Structures are given as structure tokens and as C-alpha cells.
Amino acid sequence: MASSKERFIGLEWLRFFLGLYIVIFHTLHNYPSIRSWSGYVTDLGFFSTSTFFILSGFLLAHVYLNDKHEMREPARSFMTKRFANLYPIHIGSCLLAMAVSAGVGYLALTAQDAGTSLRFVLYDVNNDTGIVNPEALRHTMGDFELWFNVVLNVFMLHAWNPYYLTFNPPSWSISALFFFYLTFPFIAPRLMKVKRTRLAILITNLIYLVPPLIVIAFTPFDMPETGILHRNPIIRLPEFIAGILLCAFYMQQKNAGKLLNLRGKLTLVLYIVVCCLVAIWLLEHGRAWYYLLHNGLLLTAEMALIYLCVHIPMPDSERLTKFAGRLGGASLPMFALHVPLYVIFTRSEQILKGEPSLCADNLRLCLAAAGSSSIWLYPVYLLLTVCLCILFQEQFVVRIRRWILSWMLPAAPARNKTHAERMADPQEPR
């Protein structure tokens, strides 16, 4: 069954560009010289995370369900593999982020760095509090909070904290994915049997819009409601469900011989572009639109992008296929590693632009002489991030994953994975 699974080169490229866009979303705004226009590039950063969640549901349904819409392996085996895929990325990136945070606070290269520590967090709100009184959002965790959040991170439960993000903020998406994986063996076989997939997708989208509408109607856009909408796994579950339903819809269309023609593809491209342009415009017209766009209004555009990429034909070049696979496999490490890597890159850049020769004799003078980071070196950061995430995936994550599987599934027979399975396992080398 698995060997007959269709291969989607377009989804490999999509995964990579989703990861790259989230990197840009979280870092490009740090350059004052381009802030007048950088928002137009980064305002829809949440589009990337939502699309990735939908894509995860699509790929898992495609790979792990057979033609009868049944799990092709026991739920325990499935969950063990999912855990082995996520945990090395999460723990590796979290430890790196914690080390970088502690190091940056110790070096105190800038006034902002001086306040950095493992205990420092920012409350999540979507109102004017941060503009009127920035200090109201700054919070230093006490001992209990610190260790409580350490426990949450160890067990990949940190997305359930609605007040603030800790240690490695973007890794909340890994926590949410882990919850989605827990639900998959129970919901996917049922969802794939749905006949009226368009109606099911519409109902899912409407349900997804209910929480932001409630928040808009009854709250001042403060906390914890902002954090709940942003990352609570139950609230974000409709995206994962939509991905499974999209897979069911694709299979139905394929079996009926109704896949997209050129006109259909161009229509989807136009629809996606229009949705994104309208969304950027709406974000300038009240904070309520952010909630709606973040949680549901763009769901169909995100699904359309995945459906469009599914139709990209496989190339004749095996080398290009492998290259796309390696880039796609680096997507989740890019989500998890880009913030600490950015901190390391920019602080190193600042020191090198000052008087780095002083660092050997007088570290404080060296730090005091540091320069400023430049937008012109930003492409270097992006390239290094991609390369390091590929190495992290192939040299660290895959090895830890194999060790976990040999420990937790010792009786599992060894076999070569199909391309479809490797797409569902982002850490496997291509």
C-alpha cells in the first residue's frame, strides 16, 4: 500500500517556503531602515503557521491511511514515530535558545539585551497596552513559574500557556502539532470517509470562526484570550482537521478525474493573491480583523495554496527531487531554530563591526565598541539558517529519532521508507 502512495514535489517546496517565511516574519522587522515597508511583507506571518498545520493534516492522512481509510499501523506505533520526529527538534532548539538567552543577558551587548534572561517574558495582548505602557507587558517569572514552564516544555505542553511564551517562543507550534498527532488516529479515519467534503470544510471553517467572534464581542483583546486564540491546540485543531478533509476532497476529485486544469490553477492563484491583498488591507482597519484573519478568514486561501501545490508535477531530475526533499525536511527545524540563530548571527555581526581584536584582552571594551546590524547581511543570515537547519535535521535529529524508535519500538521491523512516508517525517534525510 505504502509504495503506491503518490509523491508531491510541490508540497516539499511549499514546506520549505513556509518555514522560510516564518523566519522572515519573526526577524525582518528588527531593521529600522526598512520598517516603513517591511510590514507589508511580514504582516501575514501567521498564514505560514496555519498553512503548515493544514499541510500536516493532509500529509498524514495521505500517508498513514489505507484505501479503506483505516490506520495502516497501530496507534501506539504511529504516536511513537510522531513523538520521535518532534521531540529532538523541540528539545534541541529549546536548549539552544535557553543557552543563547542566558549568554545574551550576561554579555549585555545592548540595553535591551541587559534585561534578557530565562525568566523574562512578554504578556500576549492584541490591544494598545504595549504602546501606552510597554512595561505592563514585561514580566519576570518567579521560581514556581519558571519551573512550571520548564515542565510544560519538557512534555511539549507549552502551547497551553495562554499568558506568555517562554524560552523558545516559536516552538509553541511543535506543542500544538503534538496534540494534533494525538487526535489523528481517532479523527482521521472518520473524516476521510466524509462524502460531502465541501460542506464539511465549510462547517469546520465556521466553527473555527466562533472563538474569535466571541473574543471580539466580549473582551478587550487582552490576556489570556489573545494567547488562547493564538496557540491553544484545541482552538487551532480545525486547521489540522481541514487538512484531513482536503486530502479526502483531493482523493475524491482524483478518482472522479476532476483534477485542476490550467484555468482552475490560474483561478486558485488569483484567489490566493486577492485574499492576501485584502487581508493586508484589513489588518490596517482595526485589531478585530487580526483575530478573524488569524483564526479562520484565510483558511480557504491556505487550503487553496496546498491544493494548488499538489498539482505540481514531479520533475524528471532525481537530483532536484532530492534537493527539494532536503529543503522540505528542514522546514520544521527552521520554525524551531530561527530565533536563537538570529540572535547569534546579529550579535556576532555587531561585535565584528566593532573592535573584535579587543575581545581577547578586554571583553567589556570589545562589547562597548560593537557596531550595529545591517539589512545588507540579512540574506547571509537566511542562507546560514537554511544550511544549519538541514545539518541539524540530518546529523542530530535523525540520529536521536532512530535511538528513540529503537528504544520505544524495539520489535519494529526495519525497512526502507517510501518518499511519502519521508514527507510525513520531516527529519528524515532525502
Coordinates of C-alpha atoms in Angstrom, one line a residue:
M1 CA 0.0 0.0 0.0
A2 CA 2.6 2.5 1.1
S3 CA 4.8 2.0 -2.0
S4 CA 1.8 3.1 -4.2
K5 CA 1.4 6.4 -2.5
E6 CA 1.5 9.5 -4.8
R7 CA 4.5 11.8 -4.5
F8 CA 4.0 15.6 -4.1
I9 CA 7.2 17.6 -5.0
G10 CA 5.1 20.8 -4.8
L11 CA 4.5 20.1 -1.1
E12 CA 8.2 19.8 -0.4
W13 CA 8.8 23.2 -1.9
L14 CA 5.8 24.6 -0.1
R15 CA 7.0 23.3 3.3
F16 CA 10.4 24.9 2.7
F17 CA 8.9 28.3 1.8
L18 CA 6.5 28.2 4.7
G19 CA 9.5 27.7 7.0
L20 CA 11.4 30.5 5.3
Y21 CA 8.5 32.9 5.5
I22 CA 8.1 32.3 9.3
V23 CA 11.8 33.1 9.7
I24 CA 11.4 36.4 7.8
F25 CA 8.2 37.1 9.7
H26 CA 10.0 37.0 13.1
T27 CA 13.2 38.8 12.1
L28 CA 12.8 41.3 9.2
H29 CA 11.1 43.9 11.4
N30 CA 14.2 44.3 13.5
Y31 CA 15.8 46.6 10.9
P32 CA 14.7 50.2 11.4
S33 CA 15.8 51.3 7.9
I34 CA 13.0 49.2 6.3
R35 CA 10.2 49.4 8.8
S36 CA 8.2 51.8 6.6
W37 CA 7.5 48.9 4.2
S38 CA 8.6 45.6 5.9
G39 CA 5.2 45.2 7.4
Y40 CA 3.7 44.6 4.0
V41 CA 6.0 41.6 3.8
T42 CA 5.6 40.2 7.3
D43 CA 2.0 41.1 8.4
L44 CA 0.7 37.8 7.2
G45 CA 3.3 35.7 9.0
F46 CA 0.5 33.7 10.7
F47 CA -0.5 32.5 7.2
S48 CA 2.6 30.3 7.2
T49 CA 1.9 28.5 10.5
S50 CA -1.8 27.9 9.7
T51 CA -0.9 26.5 6.3
F52 CA 1.7 24.2 7.9
F53 CA -0.9 22.9 10.3
I54 CA -3.3 22.2 7.4
L55 CA -0.5 20.6 5.4
S56 CA 0.3 18.3 8.3
G57 CA -3.2 17.0 8.3
F58 CA -3.2 16.5 4.6
L59 CA 0.1 14.6 4.5
L60 CA -0.6 12.4 7.5
A61 CA -4.0 11.4 6.0
H62 CA -2.3 10.7 2.7
V63 CA 0.5 8.6 4.2
Y64 CA -1.0 6.8 7.2
L65 CA -4.4 5.8 6.0
N66 CA -5.0 2.9 3.5
D67 CA -7.5 2.7 0.7
K68 CA -10.2 1.7 3.2
H69 CA -9.5 4.9 5.3
E70 CA -8.0 2.8 8.1
M71 CA -4.8 3.3 10.0
R72 CA -2.1 1.2 8.3
E73 CA -0.4 0.7 11.7
P74 CA -1.4 0.6 15.4
A75 CA -2.0 4.0 17.1
R76 CA 0.9 3.3 19.5
S77 CA 3.3 2.8 16.7
F78 CA 2.1 5.9 14.9
M79 CA 2.3 8.1 18.1
T80 CA 5.8 6.8 18.9
K81 CA 7.0 7.8 15.5
R82 CA 5.4 11.2 15.8
F83 CA 6.9 11.8 19.2
A84 CA 10.3 10.7 17.8
N85 CA 10.0 13.2 15.0
L86 CA 9.1 16.2 17.1
Y87 CA 10.9 15.7 20.4
P88 CA 14.6 16.0 19.1
I89 CA 13.7 19.2 17.3
H90 CA 11.9 20.7 20.3
I91 CA 14.5 19.8 23.0
G92 CA 17.5 20.6 20.8
S93 CA 16.1 24.1 19.9
C94 CA 14.9 24.8 23.4
L95 CA 18.3 24.1 24.9
L96 CA 20.0 26.2 22.3
A97 CA 17.5 29.1 22.9
M98 CA 18.0 28.9 26.7
A99 CA 21.8 29.0 26.3
V100 CA 21.6 31.9 23.9
S101 CA 19.2 33.8 26.2
A102 CA 21.4 33.3 29.2
G103 CA 24.5 34.3 27.2
V104 CA 22.9 37.4 25.7
G105 CA 21.8 38.6 29.1
Y106 CA 25.3 38.0 30.5
L107 CA 27.1 39.9 27.7
A108 CA 24.5 42.7 27.7
L109 CA 25.6 44.0 24.3
T110 CA 22.7 46.4 24.2
A111 CA 20.4 47.9 26.8
Q112 CA 17.7 45.6 25.6
D113 CA 20.0 42.6 26.0
A114 CA 20.7 43.5 29.6
G115 CA 17.1 42.7 30.5
T116 CA 17.2 39.3 28.8
S117 CA 17.1 36.2 31.0
L118 CA 15.4 32.8 31.2
R119 CA 12.8 34.5 33.5
F120 CA 11.9 37.4 31.2
V121 CA 8.7 37.1 29.1
L122 CA 6.1 39.3 27.4
Y123 CA 2.4 39.0 28.0
D124 CA 0.3 38.3 25.0
V125 CA -2.3 41.0 24.2
N126 CA -3.8 42.5 21.0
N127 CA -4.6 46.0 22.2
D128 CA -2.8 49.3 22.8
T129 CA -1.3 48.3 26.2
G130 CA 2.2 47.8 24.7
I131 CA 2.0 51.2 23.1
V132 CA 0.6 53.1 26.1
N133 CA 2.6 51.3 28.8
P134 CA 5.2 48.9 27.4
E135 CA 6.3 47.9 30.9
A136 CA 2.9 46.5 31.6
L137 CA 3.7 43.6 29.2
R138 CA 7.1 42.9 30.6
H139 CA 7.1 40.1 33.2
T140 CA 9.8 38.3 35.2
M141 CA 8.8 34.8 36.2
G142 CA 9.2 33.7 39.8
D143 CA 10.7 30.3 40.8
F144 CA 7.4 28.5 40.6
E145 CA 6.5 29.9 37.2
L146 CA 10.0 29.2 35.9
W147 CA 10.0 25.5 36.8
F148 CA 6.3 25.1 35.9
N149 CA 7.1 26.3 32.4
V150 CA 10.2 24.1 32.3
V151 CA 7.9 21.1 32.9
L152 CA 5.5 22.3 30.2
N153 CA 8.4 22.5 27.7
V154 CA 9.8 19.1 28.7
F155 CA 6.4 17.4 28.0
M156 CA 5.6 19.6 24.9
L157 CA 2.7 21.2 26.6
H158 CA 3.8 24.8 26.5
A159 CA 1.2 25.9 23.8
W160 CA -1.4 25.5 26.6
N161 CA 0.1 28.5 28.5
P162 CA -2.2 31.4 27.3
Y163 CA -0.4 34.2 29.0
Y164 CA 3.1 34.3 27.5
L165 CA 5.7 32.3 25.5
T166 CA 8.8 31.0 27.2
F167 CA 12.4 30.1 26.3
N168 CA 11.9 29.5 22.5
P169 CA 8.7 31.2 21.6
P170 CA 8.1 29.8 18.1
S171 CA 8.3 26.3 19.4
W172 CA 4.6 26.5 20.5
S173 CA 3.8 25.2 17.1
I174 CA 5.6 21.9 17.9
S175 CA 3.5 21.6 21.0
A176 CA 0.3 22.2 19.0
L177 CA 1.4 19.6 16.4
F178 CA 2.0 17.1 19.1
F179 CA -1.6 17.5 20.3
F180 CA -2.9 17.2 16.7
Y181 CA -1.0 13.9 16.3
L182 CA -2.6 12.6 19.5
T183 CA -6.0 13.1 17.9
F184 CA -5.1 11.8 14.4
P185 CA -5.7 8.0 14.9
F186 CA -9.2 8.8 16.2
I187 CA -10.5 11.5 13.9
A188 CA -8.7 10.9 10.6
P189 CA -10.4 7.6 9.6
R190 CA -13.8 9.1 10.2
L191 CA -13.0 12.4 8.4
M192 CA -11.7 10.6 5.4
K193 CA -15.0 8.7 5.0
V194 CA -16.9 12.0 4.7
K195 CA -18.7 12.2 1.3
R196 CA -19.7 15.8 1.2
T197 CA -16.2 17.2 1.9
R198 CA -17.0 20.8 0.7
L199 CA -19.8 21.1 3.2
A200 CA -17.6 19.6 6.0
I201 CA -14.9 22.1 5.2
L202 CA -17.4 24.9 5.3
I203 CA -18.7 23.8 8.7
T204 CA -15.2 23.4 10.0
N205 CA -14.4 26.9 8.9
L206 CA -17.5 28.4 10.5
I207 CA -16.7 26.5 13.8
Y208 CA -13.1 27.9 13.7
L209 CA -14.5 31.5 13.4
V210 CA -16.7 31.2 16.6
P211 CA -13.9 31.7 19.2
P212 CA -12.6 35.0 17.6
L213 CA -16.1 36.3 17.2
I214 CA -16.7 35.6 20.9
V215 CA -13.5 37.3 21.9
I216 CA -14.3 40.4 19.7
A217 CA -17.8 40.6 21.2
F218 CA -17.0 40.2 24.8
T219 CA -13.3 41.0 25.6
P220 CA -10.9 44.0 25.4
F221 CA -8.4 41.9 23.4
D222 CA -6.3 41.4 26.4
M223 CA -5.0 38.2 28.1
P224 CA -5.5 35.3 28.3
E225 CA -7.9 35.4 25.3
T226 CA -5.1 36.6 22.9
G227 CA -2.9 33.7 23.8
I228 CA -5.7 31.2 23.6
L229 CA -6.7 32.2 20.1
H230 CA -3.0 32.4 19.0
R231 CA -1.9 28.9 20.1
N232 CA -4.3 26.8 22.1
P233 CA -4.2 23.4 20.4
I234 CA -8.0 22.9 20.7
I235 CA -8.7 26.3 19.1
R236 CA -6.2 25.6 16.3
L237 CA -7.4 22.0 15.7
P238 CA -9.8 23.0 12.9
E239 CA -6.8 23.8 10.7
F240 CA -5.5 20.2 11.1
I241 CA -9.0 18.8 10.5
A242 CA -9.3 21.0 7.4
G243 CA -6.1 19.4 6.1
I244 CA -7.5 15.9 6.5
L245 CA -10.7 16.9 4.8
L246 CA -8.7 18.5 2.0
C247 CA -7.0 15.1 1.5
A248 CA -10.4 13.4 1.3
F249 CA -11.5 16.0 -1.2
Y250 CA -8.4 15.6 -3.3
M251 CA -8.8 11.8 -3.4
Q252 CA -12.4 12.2 -4.5
Q253 CA -11.6 14.6 -7.2
K254 CA -8.7 12.4 -8.4
N255 CA -10.8 9.3 -8.5
A256 CA -13.5 11.2 -10.5
G257 CA -10.9 12.5 -12.9
K258 CA -11.7 16.1 -11.9
L259 CA -8.3 17.5 -11.0
L260 CA -7.4 21.1 -11.9
N261 CA -6.9 22.2 -15.5
L262 CA -4.9 25.3 -16.4
R263 CA -7.9 27.6 -15.9
G264 CA -8.6 26.1 -12.5
K265 CA -5.0 26.6 -11.4
L266 CA -5.0 30.2 -12.5
T267 CA -8.3 30.8 -10.7
L268 CA -6.7 29.5 -7.5
V269 CA -3.6 31.7 -7.9
L270 CA -5.9 34.7 -8.4
Y271 CA -8.0 33.8 -5.4
I272 CA -4.9 33.4 -3.1
V273 CA -3.4 36.7 -4.2
V274 CA -6.7 38.6 -3.7
C275 CA -7.2 37.1 -0.3
C276 CA -3.7 38.0 0.8
L277 CA -4.0 41.6 -0.5
V278 CA -7.4 42.1 1.1
A279 CA -6.1 40.6 4.4
I280 CA -3.2 43.1 4.4
W281 CA -5.6 45.9 3.9
L282 CA -8.0 44.7 6.6
L283 CA -5.2 44.5 9.1
E284 CA -4.9 48.3 8.9
H285 CA -8.6 48.7 9.8
G286 CA -8.9 47.6 13.4
R287 CA -7.4 44.9 15.7
A288 CA -10.5 42.8 15.5
W289 CA -9.6 41.9 11.9
Y290 CA -6.4 40.3 13.1
Y291 CA -8.3 37.8 15.2
L292 CA -10.6 36.9 12.4
L293 CA -7.8 36.6 9.8
H294 CA -5.6 34.7 12.1
N295 CA -8.4 32.3 13.1
G296 CA -10.4 31.4 10.1
L297 CA -10.9 34.0 7.4
L298 CA -7.9 32.9 5.4
L299 CA -8.5 29.2 5.9
T300 CA -9.8 28.6 2.4
A301 CA -6.9 30.6 0.8
E302 CA -4.4 28.4 2.8
M303 CA -6.2 25.3 1.6
A304 CA -6.2 26.6 -1.9
L305 CA -2.4 27.1 -1.8
I306 CA -1.9 23.5 -0.7
Y307 CA -4.3 22.1 -3.3
L308 CA -2.5 24.1 -6.0
C309 CA 0.9 22.8 -4.9
V310 CA -0.5 19.2 -5.0
H311 CA -0.9 19.6 -8.8
I312 CA 2.8 20.5 -9.4
P313 CA 4.2 17.6 -11.5
M314 CA 7.2 15.6 -10.4
P315 CA 10.4 16.6 -12.2
D316 CA 12.5 14.2 -14.3
S317 CA 15.6 15.1 -12.3
E318 CA 16.2 12.8 -9.3
R319 CA 18.8 15.3 -8.0
L320 CA 16.2 18.1 -8.0
T321 CA 13.7 15.8 -6.2
K322 CA 16.2 15.0 -3.5
F323 CA 17.2 18.6 -3.1
A324 CA 13.6 19.7 -2.7
G325 CA 13.2 16.9 -0.2
R326 CA 16.1 18.1 1.9
L327 CA 14.8 21.7 1.9
G328 CA 11.3 20.5 2.8
G329 CA 12.7 18.3 5.6
A330 CA 14.4 21.4 7.1
S331 CA 11.1 23.3 7.4
L332 CA 10.2 22.3 11.0
P333 CA 13.8 22.9 12.3
M334 CA 13.5 26.3 10.6
F335 CA 10.4 27.0 12.7
A336 CA 12.2 26.0 15.9
L337 CA 15.7 27.3 15.4
H338 CA 15.5 30.6 13.6
V339 CA 15.2 32.9 16.7
P340 CA 18.3 31.7 18.6
L341 CA 20.2 31.5 15.3
Y342 CA 19.2 35.1 14.5
V343 CA 20.4 36.3 18.0
I344 CA 23.7 34.6 17.5
F345 CA 24.1 36.0 14.0
T346 CA 23.2 39.6 14.8
R347 CA 25.3 39.8 18.0
S348 CA 28.3 38.3 16.2
E349 CA 27.8 40.8 13.4
Q350 CA 27.8 43.7 15.8
I351 CA 31.0 42.5 17.5
L352 CA 32.8 42.0 14.2
K353 CA 31.8 45.5 13.1
G354 CA 33.4 47.0 16.2
E355 CA 36.8 46.1 17.6
P356 CA 36.8 42.3 17.7
S357 CA 40.6 42.3 18.5
L358 CA 39.8 43.7 21.9
C359 CA 37.7 40.6 22.9
A360 CA 40.8 38.6 23.7
D361 CA 42.1 41.2 26.2
N362 CA 39.1 43.1 27.4
L363 CA 35.7 41.7 26.7
R364 CA 33.8 44.7 28.1
L365 CA 35.7 47.2 25.9
C366 CA 35.1 44.9 22.9
L367 CA 31.3 44.8 23.6
A368 CA 31.2 48.5 24.2
A369 CA 32.8 49.1 20.7
A370 CA 30.2 46.9 19.0
G371 CA 28.6 48.2 15.8
S372 CA 25.0 47.7 14.6
S373 CA 23.4 45.0 12.5
S374 CA 22.8 45.7 8.8
I375 CA 20.0 44.7 6.5
W376 CA 22.6 44.0 3.8
L377 CA 23.8 41.0 5.6
Y378 CA 20.3 39.6 6.2
P379 CA 20.4 37.3 3.1
V380 CA 23.6 35.8 4.7
Y381 CA 21.6 35.0 7.8
L382 CA 18.8 33.4 5.8
L383 CA 21.2 31.2 3.9
L384 CA 23.1 30.2 7.0
T385 CA 19.8 29.4 8.7
V386 CA 18.7 27.1 5.9
C387 CA 22.1 25.3 5.8
L388 CA 22.3 24.9 9.6
C389 CA 18.7 23.6 9.8
I390 CA 19.5 21.0 7.1
L391 CA 22.5 19.8 9.1
F392 CA 20.6 19.9 12.4
Q393 CA 17.9 17.7 10.8
E394 CA 20.2 15.2 9.2
Q395 CA 23.0 15.0 11.7
F396 CA 21.3 15.5 15.0
V397 CA 17.5 14.9 14.8
V398 CA 17.6 11.8 12.6
R399 CA 20.1 10.1 14.9
I400 CA 18.1 10.9 18.1
R401 CA 14.9 9.8 16.3
R402 CA 16.4 6.4 15.5
W403 CA 17.6 6.0 19.0
I404 CA 14.1 6.8 20.4
L405 CA 12.5 4.4 18.0
S406 CA 15.0 1.6 18.8
W407 CA 14.2 2.1 22.5
M408 CA 10.4 2.5 22.2
L409 CA 9.7 0.2 19.3
P410 CA 12.4 -2.4 19.5
A411 CA 10.3 -5.1 17.7
A412 CA 9.5 -2.9 14.7
P413 CA 10.9 -4.5 11.6
A414 CA 13.5 -2.4 9.7
R415 CA 12.5 -1.3 6.2
N416 CA 13.2 1.4 3.8
K417 CA 10.7 4.3 3.8
T418 CA 8.8 5.4 0.8
H419 CA 9.0 9.0 -0.3
A420 CA 5.5 9.7 1.0
E421 CA 6.5 8.5 4.5
R422 CA 9.6 10.7 4.5
M423 CA 7.4 13.7 3.7
A424 CA 5.4 12.9 6.8
D425 CA 8.6 12.6 8.7
P426 CA 10.3 16.0 8.2
Q427 CA 13.5 14.9 9.9
E428 CA 14.4 12.0 7.6
P429 CA 17.1 12.8 5.0
R430 CA 16.0 12.8 1.4

